[in-house]
Coordinates of N, CA and C in Angstrom, one line a residue:
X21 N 3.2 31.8 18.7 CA 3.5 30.6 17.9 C 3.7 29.4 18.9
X22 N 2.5 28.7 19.3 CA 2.9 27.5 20.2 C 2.7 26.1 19.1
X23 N 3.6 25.2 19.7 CA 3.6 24.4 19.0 C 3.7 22.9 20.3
X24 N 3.0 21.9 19.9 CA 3.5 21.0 20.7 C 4.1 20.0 20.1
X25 N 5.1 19.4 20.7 CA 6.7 18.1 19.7 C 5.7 17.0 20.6
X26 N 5.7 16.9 21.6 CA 5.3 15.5 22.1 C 4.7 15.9 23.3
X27 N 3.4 15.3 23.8 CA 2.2 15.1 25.0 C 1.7 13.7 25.2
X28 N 2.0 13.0 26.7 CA 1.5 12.4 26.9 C 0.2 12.4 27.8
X29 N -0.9 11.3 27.6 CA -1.9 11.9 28.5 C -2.1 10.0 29.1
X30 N -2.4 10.0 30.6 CA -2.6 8.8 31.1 C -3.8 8.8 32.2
X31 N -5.0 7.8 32.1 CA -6.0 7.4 33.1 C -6.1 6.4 33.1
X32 N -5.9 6.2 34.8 CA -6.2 5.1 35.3 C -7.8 4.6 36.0
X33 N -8.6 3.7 35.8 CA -9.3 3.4 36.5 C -9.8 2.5 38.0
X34 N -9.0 2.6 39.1 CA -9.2 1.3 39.4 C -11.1 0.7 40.2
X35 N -10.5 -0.4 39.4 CA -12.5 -0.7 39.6 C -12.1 -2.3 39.7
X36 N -12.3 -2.8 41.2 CA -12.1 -4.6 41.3 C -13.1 -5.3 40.3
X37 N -12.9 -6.2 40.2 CA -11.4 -6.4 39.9 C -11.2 -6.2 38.7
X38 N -11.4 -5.7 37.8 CA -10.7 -5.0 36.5 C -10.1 -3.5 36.3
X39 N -8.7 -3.3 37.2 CA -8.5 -2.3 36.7 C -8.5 -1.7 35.0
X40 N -8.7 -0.9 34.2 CA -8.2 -0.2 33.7 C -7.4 0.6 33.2
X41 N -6.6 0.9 32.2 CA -5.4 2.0 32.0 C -5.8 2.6 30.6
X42 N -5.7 4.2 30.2 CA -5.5 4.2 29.3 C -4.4 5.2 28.9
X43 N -3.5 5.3 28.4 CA -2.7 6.0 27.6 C -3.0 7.1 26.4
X44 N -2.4 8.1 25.9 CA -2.5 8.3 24.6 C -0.7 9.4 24.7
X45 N -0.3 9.1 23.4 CA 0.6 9.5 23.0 C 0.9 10.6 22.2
X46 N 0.8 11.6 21.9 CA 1.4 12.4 20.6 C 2.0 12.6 20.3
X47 N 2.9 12.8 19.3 CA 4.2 13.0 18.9 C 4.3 13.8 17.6
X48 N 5.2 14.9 17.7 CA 5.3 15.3 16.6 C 6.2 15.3 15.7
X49 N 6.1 15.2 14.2 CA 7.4 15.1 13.2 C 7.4 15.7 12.4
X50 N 7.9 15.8 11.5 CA 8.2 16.5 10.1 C 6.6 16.5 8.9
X51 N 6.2 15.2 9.2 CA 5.0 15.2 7.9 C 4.4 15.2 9.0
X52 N 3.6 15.3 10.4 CA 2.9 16.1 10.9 C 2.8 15.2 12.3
X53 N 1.7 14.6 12.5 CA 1.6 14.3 14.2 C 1.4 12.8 14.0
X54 N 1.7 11.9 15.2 CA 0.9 10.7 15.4 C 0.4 10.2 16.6
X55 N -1.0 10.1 16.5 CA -1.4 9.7 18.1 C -1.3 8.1 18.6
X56 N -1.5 7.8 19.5 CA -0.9 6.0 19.9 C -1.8 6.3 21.0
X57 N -3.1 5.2 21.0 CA -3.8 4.6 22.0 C -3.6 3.8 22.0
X58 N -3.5 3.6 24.0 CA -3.6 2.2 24.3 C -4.8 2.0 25.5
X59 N -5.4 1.0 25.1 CA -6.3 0.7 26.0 C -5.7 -0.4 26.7
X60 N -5.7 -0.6 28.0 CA -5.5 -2.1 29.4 C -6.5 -2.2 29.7
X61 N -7.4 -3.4 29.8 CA -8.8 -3.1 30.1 C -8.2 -4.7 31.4
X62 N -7.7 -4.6 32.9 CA -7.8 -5.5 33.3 C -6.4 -6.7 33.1
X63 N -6.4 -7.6 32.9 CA -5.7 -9.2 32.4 C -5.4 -8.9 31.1
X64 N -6.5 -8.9 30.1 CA -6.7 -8.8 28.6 C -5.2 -7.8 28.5
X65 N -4.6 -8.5 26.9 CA -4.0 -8.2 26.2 C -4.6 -6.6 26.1
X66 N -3.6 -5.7 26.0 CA -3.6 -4.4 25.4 C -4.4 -3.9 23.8
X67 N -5.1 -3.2 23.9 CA -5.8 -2.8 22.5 C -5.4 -1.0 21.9
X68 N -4.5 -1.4 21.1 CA -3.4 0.1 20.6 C -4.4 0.5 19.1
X69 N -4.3 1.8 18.9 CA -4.7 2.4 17.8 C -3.8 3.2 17.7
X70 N -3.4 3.4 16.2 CA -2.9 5.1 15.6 C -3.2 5.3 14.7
X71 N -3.0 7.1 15.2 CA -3.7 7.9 14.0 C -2.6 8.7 13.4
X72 N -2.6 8.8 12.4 CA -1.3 10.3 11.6 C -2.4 11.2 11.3
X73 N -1.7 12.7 11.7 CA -2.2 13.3 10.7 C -1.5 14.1 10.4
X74 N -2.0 14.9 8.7 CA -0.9 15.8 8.0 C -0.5 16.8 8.6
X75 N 0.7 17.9 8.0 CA 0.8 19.2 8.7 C -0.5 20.2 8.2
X76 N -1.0 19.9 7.3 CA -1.7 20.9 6.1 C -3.2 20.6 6.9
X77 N -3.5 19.4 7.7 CA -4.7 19.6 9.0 C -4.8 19.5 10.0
X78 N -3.6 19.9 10.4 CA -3.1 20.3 11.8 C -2.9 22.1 12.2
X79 N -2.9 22.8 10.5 CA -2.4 24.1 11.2 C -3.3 24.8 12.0
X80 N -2.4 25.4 13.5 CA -3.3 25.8 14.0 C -3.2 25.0 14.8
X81 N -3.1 23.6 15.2 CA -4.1 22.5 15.9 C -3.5 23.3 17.5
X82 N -4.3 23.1 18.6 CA -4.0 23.7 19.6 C -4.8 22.2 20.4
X83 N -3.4 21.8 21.1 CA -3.3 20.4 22.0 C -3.5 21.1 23.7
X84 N -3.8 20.4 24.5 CA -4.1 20.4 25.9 C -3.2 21.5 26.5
X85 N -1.6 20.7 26.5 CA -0.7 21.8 27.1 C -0.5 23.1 26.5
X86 N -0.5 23.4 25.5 CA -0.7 24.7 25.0 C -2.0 25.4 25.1
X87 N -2.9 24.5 25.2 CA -4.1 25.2 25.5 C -4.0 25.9 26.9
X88 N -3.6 25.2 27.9 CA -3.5 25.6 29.3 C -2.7 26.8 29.3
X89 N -1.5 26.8 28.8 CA -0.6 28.0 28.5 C -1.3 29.4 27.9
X90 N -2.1 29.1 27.0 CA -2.5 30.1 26.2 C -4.0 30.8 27.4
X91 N -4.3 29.8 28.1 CA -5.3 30.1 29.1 C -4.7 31.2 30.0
X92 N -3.6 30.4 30.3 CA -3.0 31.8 31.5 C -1.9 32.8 31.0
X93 N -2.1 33.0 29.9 CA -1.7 34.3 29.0 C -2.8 35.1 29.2
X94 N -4.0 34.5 28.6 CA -5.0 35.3 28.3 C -5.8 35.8 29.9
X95 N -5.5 35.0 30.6 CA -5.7 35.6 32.0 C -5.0 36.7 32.5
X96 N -3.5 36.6 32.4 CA -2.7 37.2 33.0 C -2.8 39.0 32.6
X97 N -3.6 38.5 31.1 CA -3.6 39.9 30.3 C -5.3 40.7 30.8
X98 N -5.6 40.0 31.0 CA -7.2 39.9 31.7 C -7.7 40.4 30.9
X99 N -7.9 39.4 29.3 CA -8.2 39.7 28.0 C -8.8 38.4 27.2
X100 N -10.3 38.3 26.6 CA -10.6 37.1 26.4 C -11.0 37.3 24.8
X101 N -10.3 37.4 24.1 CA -10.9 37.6 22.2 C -12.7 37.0 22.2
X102 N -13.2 37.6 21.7 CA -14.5 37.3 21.7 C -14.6 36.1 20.2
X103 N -15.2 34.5 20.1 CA -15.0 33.6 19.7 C -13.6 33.3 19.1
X104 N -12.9 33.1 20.0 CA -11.6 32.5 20.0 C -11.6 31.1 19.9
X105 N -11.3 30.4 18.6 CA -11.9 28.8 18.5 C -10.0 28.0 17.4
X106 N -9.8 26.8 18.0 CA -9.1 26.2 17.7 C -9.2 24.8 16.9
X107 N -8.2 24.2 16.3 CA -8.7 23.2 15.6 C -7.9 22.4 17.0
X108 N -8.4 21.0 17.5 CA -7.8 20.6 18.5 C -7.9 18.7 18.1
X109 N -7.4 18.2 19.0 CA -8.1 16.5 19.2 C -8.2 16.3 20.2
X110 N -9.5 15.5 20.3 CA -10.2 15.2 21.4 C -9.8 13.9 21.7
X111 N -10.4 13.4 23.2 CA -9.6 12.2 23.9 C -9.8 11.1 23.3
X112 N -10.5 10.8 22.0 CA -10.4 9.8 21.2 C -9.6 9.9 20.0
X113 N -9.1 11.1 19.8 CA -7.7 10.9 19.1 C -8.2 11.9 17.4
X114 N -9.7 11.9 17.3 CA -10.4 12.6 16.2 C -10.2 14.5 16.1
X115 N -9.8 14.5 15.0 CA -10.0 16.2 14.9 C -11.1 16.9 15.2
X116 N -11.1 17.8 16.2 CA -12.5 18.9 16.4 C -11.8 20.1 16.5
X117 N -12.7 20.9 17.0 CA -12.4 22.2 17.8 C -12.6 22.5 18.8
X118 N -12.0 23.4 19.4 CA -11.4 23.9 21.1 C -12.3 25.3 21.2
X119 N -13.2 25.6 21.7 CA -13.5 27.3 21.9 C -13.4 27.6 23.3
X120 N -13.2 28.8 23.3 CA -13.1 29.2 24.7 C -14.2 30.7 24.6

């Protein structure tokens, strides 16, 4: 039963002269998750998006750090379930799935 409360994820670009930054936030609460993008593109003012989502489409959801965890379980046991697939979110913040 993994669960993740909060993950941050950060890339930077540097590219003269407009660096780059981007952010993303997760957080978890009671009625379910919220993600927080931020784009720094350079000078320019910051460009933020969020997303919520429910708990009822989240169950299941399997985020980056528990993915990694769940990776070196399933190594350690030197055991790979045959289509083992997750509901996840991808680096734009949208619902997909994870397979390994």
């Amino acid at each position: 039963q993994l669960e993740t409360l909060e993950q941050e994820e950060q890339e930077c670009l540097e590219l003269t002269p407009r660096p780059t930054e981007k952010t993303t936030h997760i957080v978890s609460h009671e009625h379910g998750m919220t993600v927080l993008k931020t784009l720094q593109d350079g000078e320019v003012d910051p460009q933020c998006q969020s997303f919520s989502y429910s708990r009822a489409k989240l169950q299941g959801v399997l985020l980056e750090g528990a993915s990694l965890l769940l990776l070196r379980v399933l190594a350690r046991r030197q055991t790979m379930p045959l289509d083992l697939v997750f509901p996840a979110i991808n680096t734009e913040g949208d619902l997909c799935t994870s397979s390994f």
